Each structure stands twice: as structure tokens, then as C-alpha cells.
């Protein structure tokens, strides 16, 4: 149980904090805008540098014209997109109207912490769905510099266009699966931008030094990136990871190398993939990670639970305090619940609601 | 797919050639040490006293405290020796400001030896000959328990990246009349220092604008378990490590830099071998710290550099890996120049510094405050 939930439970016991009788609006505002990513310009895949971005402004944003808010940047998982969380194409645990917008409304307008008046957050999620179904939030000449896009371009845009508290202490980063992976790597590289992070069911944590020599055959058979459209998940993942982790500007039309070629493992490519695995890179980023407040969780029936436990263990071995929870669930079935009941309260508790703190 | 373009082969090159290089450095170091004690002449490392006699400018020795180095698990000092060379006009012209070139020594050396190995005095000869301009040269000491920090960021050795790019640069800018912007800041280094040059350039392009890598090491380290590596399992304490011949210590330094383990005292690192078996998780960490591999993630940083130059001797065991890096930089679209010269790993360092490195920075750095970026 996180401290957030304990707080929730404790406060609920006191009638003093029952819902207030004011007429505050109970719904936030959802908008979808487009933000230009200078960091994404010139990527060799030809991904648009103008990205759709879902923005959730909390209920009081419209009525309290001078109030400024902390911002939580959210990163979705592989094959998903921002509208998979916020609608209209919401899916997985977000389906059937149970969108991130609805979950945020509930989190900010009910429950004990809402009455403290200090838990409303701006939420932002960029669309990282690419031609290979996911950017991997990495830094690649082929896919673009997604780290820079999130940590610099998007943050600057939000601070320039919305009433944010434009400070590290008031900025959070969270994501699920591929987005949990992105959360780790972007926070590790930009600890000056974010102060708290939450990693949900992160993928891609473990380095694979021995890939299947035949594992690239289907990808090798593709003639062009267009032919990859609608590729099955396994193949698409391979393409997305190659584009993100082993780019090669000298190798059109895909502009990446695969970990195996003609049935032989390509050690040089494998080394590059390895270098992008958090469990291989973490020792280099201990100083960054120590400056963050970190929450993470994973479902006990998720195939990724072992690697997430290992990440938590390594963080602990370095004395980096991490709120880690293994809950009853699989890779996707409780994400919206976790967001509402655990993740948003985590940020409400850890982010600063006042400038200059 | 064109992975065939990547002509390097992983397993053997790096570790073997590193061993050669470190053995070669051993010779220079022993000579250097002997020389310090007995004042004998040495062709590779000029003793400080002799070098200073040549100088019209001034060589200052100071200590800089590294907050980023505090609490490193192996117990290296957080107060580091720093040598600062100030050109002759520095005293005469109290309003003049200068570009700064930070120079990083190789494995097994101290900054004091590096100043004589690179021969900082050659700057004044270059200036007289019109091939270089007056600038400030800085040399930080990165000697560690296992003979070299590898300029990395590790809980075991400390955060050398931040110490150098943030703290040391901040110290120099606030204590000397520098042109305190990236356009007037260069970074160069030899061997392990060449590795550090690329690494810091990748991580801190906002600090440095030009890089010169001399015979850089560690392009692709796969942590191959050689018999020599396997023998290191027997090393359990700092005292054991101290008894090792110099040439065998470098894997310990790399483990301290790249595969830290706070739960494994007293050395606080894991080796890529355990009970005679390779440890893939540890090998992955070493690979992740190899320049060729880091390049994929940091090409955008290197592209911000005004100029990058690298060279290596044709008789250097690191020739091939440097050629591979040249090719990888080209593939990644990073503008740079690469050249080879007649010579081995150590023999040409002074000549290289005088005839290539100093003229390079004289061309590339901004020597007036007007130029901002």
C-alpha cells in the first residue's frame, strides 16, 4: 500500500473532510492540440515532427483564472496512442467510457484529498504511435529524439501556453509499458526537468545478449517500410526497437540494422540494443535517479513482473527510495484504476503546488 | 539490411588491444615515476620542474573539491589535483579573457604526468610560430584506486561527468578570466582520456563546442572473459588489487566505473565473470558504456559540436577500433575528421598535442567574447 492510499484511507475516516458544499465544476476539460517537436525534425523514418497531444485541464482551471498547476506528462504503451487513454478510441482498461479524462475527474473531485483543494493537476500525453506502432521514447536519428521532444519541446510548449508551475518540483512523468520504459530513460537523462516519476509495468528493462538468430527473418523479408503497415505485433516490435536502438543512416529505406542477418546474430547491433536496457544503463544514472521521487508497480500476472521486481531491487540496492507495489492483475487490466487511485494521488502528494518551492 | 557495413567484430579487438595499451602505458608510467624520484631524463614524460623552466606563462597547481565525487564507494578523494596553465599575457593584460581547453589524461597516469606527457610548454612555441593562439589549459587528475576513473558516472568511483563538465568548469570560470561559454571551451584527451572526451561531449554538448580525441580507448568493450579476467575473481580486497601488476588492473577500474554494486564490498563492483562463468548482465553494462554503442543515443549531441577530430597511430593496438568509430560517426551523420599517423599508442603524444591538438582548438574555439554560440 502506498503512502498515497494510506492517506486516502486515513482522511476518509474524518467527517471533517467530507465533500465541500461549493459549486466548483466537477469536470475537467479535454483538448487535443498539435505540438511541433524540434527534436523530431529530420528523423529518417519520416515521422511527422508535429505531434498530436492530449491535454487534460483540471476542473478549477476554467474558473480560477490566476491559478497555476503542476503538470504530469504521461506516456502511453506500445501500439497505443493518446486517444487510447483519453478517447475516443479508448481501449484496454480505458474502454467503455472509462477514459483517463473520467478517471482524472473522479480523482480530482471525489475522495478526501480533493477537499484539501491541492490535488488538481494538468495531464499531458503526446501521441507516440509511429509507423512501427511506437517510438520507444528513445533518441535515434531514425525515429527522432523523443527524449528531447518530451523533456524540452513539449515541456516548453506547455509552460509557454498554459498556466503551469514551470518548475521541476511541479513536474511529473509517468507511463505504462513502453511508456514506463520511456519514463525511466527520460527521467534518468533529464532529472533537472522532472522531480517525481511513476513507472507502470515497464517493458524493455532487461538486456538480451542472445537473440534468436532466426528472429529477424520476417523483418529482413520486408521490402519497404510501407510493407510493415499492419505487421503483427512481434514483427512490428522488432522494427520499432531497431528504429529506436540501432539506427543506420546508411541503410535505406528502413535506416536501421536488425539484430540478426541471414540467420546470424549481429553482435554489434545486439550491443546497441543492450545499451538501451535500463538494467544495463542504470548504474550510470544513479546520481540522477537519487534526485527523483519514484513510484512503480506491476501486476503479479504480468510477464514483466520479474524484470520490474529486479529494477526495484537494484534501485533499493543503491539506496534510492522507491514505492514499489506488485498488485493483483495482468499487464493492462487495472491501468486506469491505478492511474486514478494510486498514480495521480502519488503526484498530488509529491509535486509542489506552489511556485518557488 | 546493411549491418554488414559495420565491419568491426565484437569479441576480441577491444579487450586484447586494451591490454596491450595498458602494458605500453605501464612503461611510460614506471619511467615517469622513476624520473620523479631521481631526476633522470625521459623521452615521453617531461618532469614538471623542467617543463616549468621553459614556460613564460604560469602553471598553477590547485585542488578542486568535487561534490559529485563525494561518497564514492571505493574511497577515492573528492579533492582533486588540477593543473591550470595560464599564457604569458594573462598577467600583463588584466582585462583579457581566454578560451579554455580541458585535457584528460590516460589510464595509469596522474595529471602531473599528463602535463609533461602532452607537454603543455609546446603551446608557447606554437604561439611563437603562429600555429596556435594563447589559451588556458586545464588538466584534472583522475587517478583512482584502480588507476583510472574512466571519466564515467558510477556510485563506486563518483560522478566524473558532472564533476568535470559542471563543477570543474564552474570553478575555472569563477577563478580565472575565461571566456565562459561553450564556443570558447574545448575538450581533448588521450586513450582513456579520449574515451572521456567523447563521453563528456556526448553528455554535455551544452558545455563544450569542440572535441579532440587522441588514440581513444573503449570503443566497444564486450567484457570478454579471458583467462586474465577470470583470474581477477581471486581479487577480494583493495590490498589484493594493489599487489596486481599494473597491466592487469584495468578490468578492475572498468568494473568500478561501469558495473558498480553497492552490495558487494569492499570493492563495490561486479566482474563480468563469476565462478568461471561469464555474467551477461555485467557484460551488458560494459557494452552500454562503450562509445560505439553510446553513439546511437548521443549522435544528436555530437552533431551540435562545431568540430570533432580524432586520430590514432598506425602501430597502435587501438587503430582498428578507432577506424570503426570513424566509420560509425560517418554513418550516424556526425561531421568529424579522422587521421592516422606513424606511431604507436604513446610515442607521439607530445608531437600530436603540439602540432594537431593545439592548432585545432586555436582554429575552432571563439577567442573573443562577441561570439556567443
Coordinates of C-alpha atoms in Angstrom, one line a residue, chain A residues 139-141 145 147 152 185 189 207 209-210 219-220 222 244-252 254 256-258 260-261 266-272 274-276 279-288 313-314 316-318, chain B residues 1-6 8 10-11 68 73 153-156 159 161-162 199 203 220 222 257-263 280-281 283-289 292-294 296-301 303-304 328 330-333:
Chain A
X139 CA 16.9 9.1 -29.0
X140 CA 17.5 7.9 -32.5
X141 CA 18.3 9.6 -35.8
X145 CA 14.9 12.4 -30.4
X147 CA 13.7 12.2 -25.1
X152 CA 12.4 20.0 -23.8
X185 CA 15.1 6.7 -19.5
X189 CA 18.6 11.7 -18.6
X207 CA 19.2 -6.7 -21.9
X209 CA 22.6 -10.8 -25.2
X210 CA 21.4 -13.8 -27.1
X219 CA 11.8 -8.3 -40.9
X220 CA 14.5 -9.0 -43.5
X222 CA 10.1 -6.8 -45.9
X244 CA 14.9 3.3 -31.9
X245 CA 18.0 1.5 -30.9
X246 CA 20.1 0.5 -33.9
X247 CA 19.5 3.3 -36.5
X248 CA 21.7 3.3 -39.5
X249 CA 21.5 6.3 -41.8
X250 CA 23.5 4.4 -44.5
X251 CA 20.9 1.7 -44.8
X252 CA 17.8 2.9 -46.7
X254 CA 14.5 1.4 -43.3
X256 CA 18.2 0.7 -39.2
X257 CA 20.0 -2.6 -38.7
X258 CA 18.4 -5.8 -37.3
X260 CA 20.3 -10.9 -37.0
X261 CA 21.0 -11.2 -40.7
X266 CA 24.8 -9.3 -35.5
X267 CA 26.8 -8.7 -32.3
X268 CA 27.4 -5.0 -33.0
X269 CA 23.7 -4.5 -33.2
X270 CA 23.0 -6.6 -30.2
X271 CA 25.4 -4.4 -28.2
X272 CA 23.4 -1.3 -29.1
X274 CA 21.8 -4.0 -24.8
X275 CA 22.9 -0.4 -24.1
X276 CA 19.3 0.7 -24.2
X279 CA 19.0 -2.7 -16.2
X280 CA 22.2 -2.3 -18.2
X281 CA 22.3 1.5 -18.0
X282 CA 21.0 2.1 -14.5
X283 CA 24.4 2.2 -12.8
X284 CA 25.4 5.2 -14.9
X285 CA 22.3 7.2 -13.8
X286 CA 22.3 6.7 -10.0
X287 CA 23.1 10.3 -9.4
X288 CA 20.1 11.4 -11.5
X313 CA 15.8 -4.4 -6.2
X314 CA 18.6 -2.5 -8.0
X316 CA 16.9 -0.3 -3.5
X317 CA 20.5 -1.6 -3.6
X318 CA 21.6 2.0 -4.4
Chain B
X1 CA 19.9 -4.9 -44.2
X2 CA 23.2 -3.4 -44.2
X3 CA 24.6 -4.5 -40.9
X4 CA 27.4 -5.9 -43.0
X5 CA 28.6 -2.3 -43.3
X6 CA 29.6 -2.4 -39.6
X8 CA 34.0 -4.4 -36.7
X10 CA 33.0 -7.7 -31.4
X11 CA 34.7 -10.2 -29.2
X68 CA 29.8 14.9 -7.4
X73 CA 32.2 3.8 -2.5
X153 CA 29.3 8.2 -13.6
X154 CA 29.4 5.4 -11.1
X155 CA 28.5 5.2 -7.4
X156 CA 31.7 3.3 -6.9
X159 CA 30.1 11.1 -10.9
X161 CA 30.8 13.5 -15.8
X162 CA 29.3 16.1 -13.5
X199 CA 31.7 10.6 -23.4
X203 CA 26.6 14.0 -22.3
X220 CA 33.4 -1.5 -27.9
X222 CA 32.3 -6.7 -24.6
X257 CA 33.3 2.6 -13.4
X258 CA 30.7 0.5 -15.3
X259 CA 29.4 -2.3 -13.1
X260 CA 29.1 -0.9 -9.6
X261 CA 27.5 -2.9 -6.9
X262 CA 26.9 -1.2 -3.6
X263 CA 26.0 -4.5 -2.0
X280 CA 25.8 -11.5 -19.3
X281 CA 24.2 -8.9 -17.1
X283 CA 28.8 -7.7 -19.8
X284 CA 25.7 -5.7 -20.9
X285 CA 26.7 -2.9 -18.5
X286 CA 30.2 -2.7 -20.0
X287 CA 28.8 -2.7 -23.5
X288 CA 26.4 0.0 -22.6
X289 CA 29.4 2.2 -21.7
X292 CA 30.3 2.9 -30.4
X293 CA 27.2 1.8 -28.6
X294 CA 26.6 5.1 -26.9
X296 CA 23.5 5.7 -31.3
X297 CA 21.9 7.5 -28.5
X298 CA 24.1 10.6 -28.5
X299 CA 24.6 11.3 -32.1
X300 CA 22.4 14.4 -31.8
X301 CA 24.8 15.8 -29.1
X303 CA 26.1 16.9 -34.2
X304 CA 26.0 20.1 -32.1
X328 CA 30.3 4.8 -37.2
X330 CA 30.2 8.9 -40.5
X331 CA 27.2 6.5 -40.7
X332 CA 25.5 8.5 -37.9
X333 CA 26.0 11.7 -39.9

